[in-house]
mmCIF file of C-alpha atoms in Angstrom:
data_model
loop_
_atom_site.group_PDB
_atom_site.id
_atom_site.type_symbol
_atom_site.label_atom_id
_atom_site.label_comp_id
_atom_site.label_asym_id
_atom_site.label_seq_id
_atom_site.Cartn_x
_atom_site.Cartn_y
_atom_site.Cartn_z
ATOM 1 C CA MET G 1 -16.831 -21.527 -2.934
ATOM 2 C CA THR G 2 -18.081 -18.569 -0.679
ATOM 3 C CA ALA G 3 -20.717 -16.475 -1.531
ATOM 4 C CA ARG G 4 -18.334 -12.967 -2.632
ATOM 5 C CA ALA G 5 -16.464 -16.157 -5.038
ATOM 6 C CA ALA G 6 -20.108 -16.666 -6.658
ATOM 7 C CA ASP G 7 -20.909 -13.099 -7.214
ATOM 8 C CA ARG G 8 -17.687 -11.681 -8.046
ATOM 9 C CA ARG G 9 -16.747 -9.193 -10.728
ATOM 10 C CA PRO G 10 -17.099 -11.326 -14.380
ATOM 11 C CA GLY G 11 -13.392 -12.504 -15.333
ATOM 12 C CA ASP G 12 -11.222 -10.309 -17.324
ATOM 13 C CA ASP G 13 -10.080 -13.891 -19.064
ATOM 14 C CA THR G 14 -12.500 -13.220 -21.590
ATOM 15 C CA PRO G 15 -11.108 -11.557 -23.923
ATOM 16 C CA LYS G 16 -9.229 -13.070 -26.855
ATOM 17 C CA PRO G 17 -5.528 -14.179 -26.857
ATOM 18 C CA PRO G 18 -3.054 -11.634 -28.801
ATOM 19 C CA THR G 19 -4.131 -11.145 -32.195
ATOM 20 C CA ALA G 20 -0.997 -11.224 -34.993
ATOM 21 C CA GLY G 21 -0.563 -8.057 -36.694
ATOM 22 C CA ARG G 22 -2.583 -7.731 -40.319
ATOM 23 C CA ARG G 23 -1.917 -5.863 -43.250
ATOM 24 C CA THR G 24 -3.798 -3.029 -44.743
ATOM 25 C CA GLU G 25 -4.073 -2.174 -48.207
ATOM 26 C CA ASP G 26 -0.827 -0.112 -48.751
ATOM 27 C CA ASP G 27 0.503 -2.945 -46.901
ATOM 28 C CA THR G 28 1.521 -1.446 -44.028
ATOM 29 C CA PRO G 29 1.687 -4.038 -41.197
ATOM 30 C CA THR G 30 -0.855 -2.775 -38.360
ATOM 31 C CA PRO G 31 0.430 -3.796 -34.633
ATOM 32 C CA PRO G 32 -1.075 -6.971 -33.009
ATOM 33 C CA THR G 33 -3.142 -6.424 -29.933
ATOM 34 C CA ALA G 34 -3.553 -7.750 -26.553
ATOM 35 C CA GLY G 35 -7.040 -7.170 -25.687
ATOM 36 C CA ARG G 36 -8.500 -3.489 -26.728
ATOM 37 C CA LEU G 37 -4.770 -2.559 -26.588
ATOM 38 C CA PRO G 38 -2.138 -2.459 -29.690
ATOM 39 C CA LEU G 39 1.165 -4.426 -28.628
ATOM 40 C CA LEU G 40 4.030 -1.820 -28.481
ATOM 41 C CA HIS G 41 7.138 -3.217 -30.054
ATOM 42 C CA PRO G 42 10.287 -2.123 -28.398
ATOM 43 C CA ASP G 43 11.814 -0.765 -31.837
ATOM 44 C CA ARG G 44 8.917 1.399 -32.286
ATOM 45 C CA LEU G 45 8.883 3.353 -28.854
ATOM 46 C CA SER G 46 9.269 6.907 -27.880
ATOM 47 C CA PRO G 47 12.456 7.532 -25.612
ATOM 48 C CA ASP G 48 9.888 8.060 -22.867
ATOM 49 C CA GLN G 49 8.433 4.032 -23.657
ATOM 50 C CA GLN G 50 11.917 2.987 -24.025
ATOM 51 C CA ALA G 51 13.196 4.045 -21.152
ATOM 52 C CA LEU G 52 10.219 2.453 -18.926
ATOM 53 C CA TYR G 53 10.353 -0.697 -21.061
ATOM 54 C CA GLU G 54 14.264 -0.800 -20.211
ATOM 55 C CA GLU G 55 12.929 -0.276 -16.298
ATOM 56 C CA ILE G 56 10.846 -3.278 -16.579
ATOM 57 C CA THR G 57 12.745 -5.530 -18.444
ATOM 58 C CA GLY G 58 16.179 -4.831 -16.987
ATOM 59 C CA GLY G 59 15.030 -4.192 -13.178
ATOM 60 C CA PRO G 60 14.664 -6.474 -10.530
ATOM 61 C CA ARG G 61 11.416 -8.291 -12.021
ATOM 62 C CA ALA G 62 13.898 -9.626 -14.744
ATOM 63 C CA THR G 63 16.896 -10.912 -12.212
ATOM 64 C CA GLY G 64 16.793 -14.171 -10.912
ATOM 65 C CA PRO G 65 14.289 -17.174 -11.401
ATOM 66 C CA GLN G 66 11.922 -15.898 -13.848
ATOM 67 C CA LEU G 67 8.794 -17.188 -12.740
ATOM 68 C CA PHE G 68 6.559 -15.556 -15.520
ATOM 69 C CA ALA G 69 7.201 -14.229 -19.022
ATOM 70 C CA LEU G 70 7.603 -10.289 -18.917
ATOM 71 C CA THR G 71 7.430 -10.389 -22.641
ATOM 72 C CA ASP G 72 6.568 -12.284 -25.790
ATOM 73 C CA ALA G 73 8.710 -13.892 -28.518
ATOM 74 C CA GLU G 74 8.743 -10.186 -30.361
ATOM 75 C CA GLY G 75 9.504 -8.414 -27.159
ATOM 76 C CA HIS G 76 5.842 -7.232 -26.025
ATOM 77 C CA LEU G 77 5.415 -6.823 -22.804
ATOM 78 C CA HIS G 78 2.408 -9.001 -21.464
ATOM 79 C CA GLY G 79 -0.358 -8.180 -19.083
ATOM 80 C CA PRO G 80 -0.222 -4.429 -17.132
ATOM 81 C CA PHE G 81 2.829 -3.221 -18.310
ATOM 82 C CA ASN G 82 2.102 -2.877 -22.096
ATOM 83 C CA ALA G 83 -0.339 -0.577 -21.187
ATOM 84 C CA MET G 84 2.033 0.965 -18.904
ATOM 85 C CA LEU G 85 3.645 2.320 -21.775
ATOM 86 C CA THR G 86 1.080 4.533 -22.513
ATOM 87 C CA SER G 87 1.491 6.828 -20.259
ATOM 88 C CA PRO G 88 4.997 5.949 -19.660
ATOM 89 C CA ARG G 89 5.642 8.768 -16.718
ATOM 90 C CA LEU G 90 2.880 7.919 -14.997
ATOM 91 C CA GLY G 91 3.402 4.227 -15.698
ATOM 92 C CA GLY G 92 7.005 3.838 -14.333
ATOM 93 C CA ALA G 93 5.351 5.647 -11.276
ATOM 94 C CA LEU G 94 3.458 2.562 -10.830
ATOM 95 C CA GLN G 95 5.427 0.244 -12.347
ATOM 96 C CA ALA G 96 8.457 1.609 -9.242
ATOM 97 C CA LEU G 97 5.352 1.249 -7.034
ATOM 98 C CA GLY G 98 4.898 -2.587 -7.673
ATOM 99 C CA SER G 99 8.675 -3.240 -7.666
ATOM 100 C CA ALA G 100 9.037 -1.632 -4.021
ATOM 101 C CA ILE G 101 5.862 -4.332 -3.242
ATOM 102 C CA ARG G 102 7.479 -7.247 -4.965
ATOM 103 C CA PHE G 103 10.750 -6.436 -3.171
ATOM 104 C CA SER G 104 11.178 -4.309 -0.896
ATOM 105 C CA THR G 105 9.144 -4.861 1.967
ATOM 106 C CA GLY G 106 8.915 -7.158 5.059
ATOM 107 C CA LEU G 107 6.110 -8.945 3.880
ATOM 108 C CA PRO G 108 7.355 -12.670 3.815
ATOM 109 C CA PRO G 109 6.909 -14.354 0.144
ATOM 110 C CA ARG G 110 3.902 -16.774 0.846
ATOM 111 C CA VAL G 111 2.363 -13.663 2.707
ATOM 112 C CA ARG G 112 2.779 -11.201 -0.314
ATOM 113 C CA GLU G 113 1.897 -14.224 -3.128
ATOM 114 C CA THR G 114 -1.212 -14.851 -0.843
ATOM 115 C CA ALA G 115 -2.181 -11.772 -0.800
ATOM 116 C CA ILE G 116 -2.437 -11.246 -4.530
ATOM 117 C CA LEU G 117 -3.598 -14.612 -5.069
ATOM 118 C CA VAL G 118 -6.621 -12.859 -2.770
ATOM 119 C CA VAL G 119 -6.988 -9.663 -5.152
ATOM 120 C CA ALA G 120 -6.838 -12.030 -8.107
ATOM 121 C CA ALA G 121 -9.837 -14.410 -6.798
ATOM 122 C CA VAL G 122 -11.890 -11.213 -5.858
ATOM 123 C CA TRP G 123 -10.943 -9.093 -9.347
ATOM 124 C CA ASP G 124 -11.574 -12.473 -11.337
ATOM 125 C CA SER G 125 -7.879 -11.851 -12.648
ATOM 126 C CA ALA G 126 -6.738 -14.211 -15.362
ATOM 127 C CA PHE G 127 -3.659 -12.655 -15.580
ATOM 128 C CA GLU G 128 -2.514 -12.383 -11.690
ATOM 129 C CA ARG G 129 -3.781 -15.526 -11.347
ATOM 130 C CA TYR G 130 -1.289 -16.619 -14.466
ATOM 131 C CA ALA G 131 1.790 -14.478 -13.057
ATOM 132 C CA HIS G 132 1.185 -15.344 -9.167
ATOM 133 C CA GLU G 133 0.122 -18.406 -8.563
ATOM 134 C CA ALA G 134 3.412 -19.406 -10.043
ATOM 135 C CA VAL G 135 5.588 -17.376 -7.904
ATOM 136 C CA GLY G 136 3.503 -18.211 -4.953
ATOM 137 C CA ARG G 137 4.461 -22.065 -6.214
ATOM 138 C CA ALA G 138 7.937 -20.772 -5.679
ATOM 139 C CA ALA G 139 7.150 -19.396 -2.435
ATOM 140 C CA GLY G 140 5.903 -22.547 -0.979
ATOM 141 C CA LEU G 141 2.375 -22.111 -1.217
ATOM 142 C CA THR G 142 0.681 -25.798 -1.985
ATOM 143 C CA GLU G 143 -1.423 -27.149 -4.799
ATOM 144 C CA ALA G 144 -4.029 -27.296 -2.157
ATOM 145 C CA GLU G 145 -3.504 -23.907 -1.061
ATOM 146 C CA LEU G 146 -3.173 -22.208 -4.316
ATOM 147 C CA ARG G 147 -6.590 -23.967 -5.215
ATOM 148 C CA ALA G 148 -8.480 -22.696 -2.431
ATOM 149 C CA LEU G 149 -7.238 -19.215 -3.366
ATOM 150 C CA ARG G 150 -8.378 -19.515 -6.694
ATOM 151 C CA GLU G 151 -11.039 -20.380 -5.462
ATOM 152 C CA ASP G 152 -11.724 -17.819 -3.129
ATOM 153 C CA THR G 153 -12.134 -20.320 -0.169
ATOM 154 C CA ASP G 154 -10.484 -20.647 2.892
ATOM 155 C CA PRO G 155 -6.598 -21.718 2.297
ATOM 156 C CA GLY G 156 -6.525 -23.535 5.987
ATOM 157 C CA PHE G 157 -3.466 -22.087 6.867
ATOM 158 C CA THR G 158 -2.155 -22.908 10.499
ATOM 159 C CA ASP G 159 0.436 -20.301 11.063
ATOM 160 C CA PRO G 160 -1.206 -17.692 13.036
ATOM 161 C CA PHE G 161 0.489 -14.643 11.168
ATOM 162 C CA GLU G 162 -0.517 -15.789 7.992
ATOM 163 C CA ARG G 163 -3.498 -16.740 8.945
ATOM 164 C CA ALA G 164 -4.454 -13.027 10.086
ATOM 165 C CA ALA G 165 -2.428 -11.778 7.199
ATOM 166 C CA TRP G 166 -4.602 -13.959 4.712
ATOM 167 C CA SER G 167 -8.233 -12.812 6.422
ATOM 168 C CA ALA G 168 -6.771 -9.026 6.405
ATOM 169 C CA ALA G 169 -6.265 -9.145 2.774
ATOM 170 C CA ARG G 170 -9.109 -10.266 1.860
ATOM 171 C CA THR G 171 -11.318 -8.350 4.281
ATOM 172 C CA LEU G 172 -9.101 -5.097 2.079
ATOM 173 C CA ALA G 173 -9.893 -6.548 -1.038
ATOM 174 C CA ALA G 174 -13.346 -7.519 -0.445
ATOM 175 C CA SER G 175 -15.093 -6.280 2.138
ATOM 176 C CA PRO G 176 -13.873 -2.859 3.066
ATOM 177 C CA GLU G 177 -16.958 -1.612 4.499
ATOM 178 C CA ARG G 178 -15.976 -3.779 7.336
ATOM 179 C CA LEU G 179 -12.804 -1.583 8.307
ATOM 180 C CA ASP G 180 -14.253 -0.380 11.590
ATOM 181 C CA ASP G 181 -12.496 0.378 14.868
ATOM 182 C CA THR G 182 -12.802 -3.310 16.372
ATOM 183 C CA TRP G 183 -11.351 -4.779 13.086
ATOM 184 C CA TYR G 184 -8.386 -2.491 13.356
ATOM 185 C CA ALA G 185 -7.590 -2.996 16.788
ATOM 186 C CA GLN G 186 -7.748 -7.259 15.957
ATOM 187 C CA ALA G 187 -5.747 -6.417 12.944
ATOM 188 C CA ARG G 188 -3.210 -4.274 14.677
ATOM 189 C CA ALA G 189 -2.390 -6.552 17.235
ATOM 190 C CA ALA G 190 -1.933 -9.364 14.795
ATOM 191 C CA LEU G 191 0.025 -7.611 12.134
ATOM 192 C CA GLY G 192 1.079 -4.193 13.399
ATOM 193 C CA GLU G 193 1.337 -1.327 11.597
ATOM 194 C CA SER G 194 3.747 -1.433 9.382
ATOM 195 C CA THR G 195 2.712 -4.846 7.848
ATOM 196 C CA LEU G 196 -1.135 -3.541 7.476
ATOM 197 C CA PHE G 197 0.527 -0.126 5.807
ATOM 198 C CA GLU G 198 2.301 -2.959 3.178
ATOM 199 C CA LEU G 199 -0.408 -5.271 2.868
ATOM 200 C CA SER G 200 -2.957 -1.961 2.360
ATOM 201 C CA THR G 201 -0.240 -0.929 -0.317
ATOM 202 C CA LEU G 202 0.116 -4.405 -2.140
ATOM 203 C CA VAL G 203 -3.710 -4.616 -2.107
ATOM 204 C CA GLY G 204 -4.491 -1.710 -3.560
ATOM 205 C CA TYR G 205 -1.836 -1.757 -6.592
ATOM 206 C CA TYR G 206 -3.194 -5.038 -7.468
ATOM 207 C CA ALA G 207 -6.559 -4.103 -7.348
ATOM 208 C CA THR G 208 -5.639 -1.067 -9.892
ATOM 209 C CA LEU G 209 -3.131 -3.536 -12.116
ATOM 210 C CA ALA G 210 -6.820 -5.881 -12.196
ATOM 211 C CA LEU G 211 -8.848 -2.884 -13.141
ATOM 212 C CA GLN G 212 -6.896 -1.907 -15.697
ATOM 213 C CA LEU G 213 -6.923 -5.459 -17.013
ATOM 214 C CA ARG G 214 -10.304 -5.454 -17.159
ATOM 215 C CA LEU G 215 -10.723 -1.588 -19.017
ATOM 216 C CA PHE G 216 -8.164 -2.833 -21.788
ATOM 217 C CA GLY G 217 -9.300 -6.551 -21.869
ATOM 218 C CA VAL G 218 -5.812 -8.025 -21.418
ATOM 219 C CA PRO G 219 -5.999 -11.890 -21.183
ATOM 220 C CA ALA G 220 -3.611 -14.143 -19.729
ATOM 221 C CA PRO G 221 -0.805 -15.054 -22.495
ATOM 222 C CA ASN G 222 -1.094 -17.373 -24.835
ATOM 223 C CA PRO G 223 1.503 -19.864 -24.309
ATOM 224 C CA ALA G 224 2.039 -20.098 -28.217
ATOM 225 C CA THR G 225 3.568 -16.600 -28.294
ATOM 226 C CA LEU G 226 5.866 -16.877 -25.195
ATOM 227 C CA ASP G 227 9.468 -16.539 -26.071
ATOM 228 C CA PRO G 228 10.897 -20.142 -25.317
ATOM 229 C CA ASP G 229 14.336 -18.536 -23.883
ATOM 230 C CA LYS G 230 11.995 -16.692 -21.183
ATOM 231 C CA GLU G 231 9.023 -18.999 -20.267
ATOM 232 C CA PRO G 232 8.352 -19.514 -17.161
ATOM 233 C CA ARG G 233 10.817 -21.631 -14.881
ATOM 234 C CA SER G 234 11.405 -21.919 -11.278
#
């Protein structure tokens, strides 16, 4: 493990898993929570929240193979998506950016998932690891490569483009003070301007999610709460 991994930020996997709702003295059920936020039930959303909920659960994330669960068995959104409902207009813009990064860039799937897992390692983000190790595995990352990314060590990529993208993502996420003219010239030569723009946008987006997951104390899902019809599958 690198020195950077040894002194990285404390994890967001310390909060307790989602807790079931309790009843108050007047027998009114209180909503369950995940970390510091209540889990918002789809039947109790405002029109703006409902529209965002449908964008998340009915958009490109919900089509094709479901490699990580978007909701639990009751329909509550997992991870950063529940927090987005607290401010649905901004949350809508944020989720649209994430959707574009996942589905509308020129980044090869292995490179995209490598960069996401670099951010997860730098931030020690349990939810990002939970979600994107599954996606990375489906994209062709090996168990050895996934383990190295989890431990913030060199994954040993032999493809020059993949190795340059991993190195650039790690610098963007962990050492932005190194972004001088020499670094930029080398990265541009290896990756090109379009890839650098997409990669830096990806790193910024997933760092934002990791910050929000830390702020609200959101853990990775408890397997017992997952909808059996929406469990991760390849």
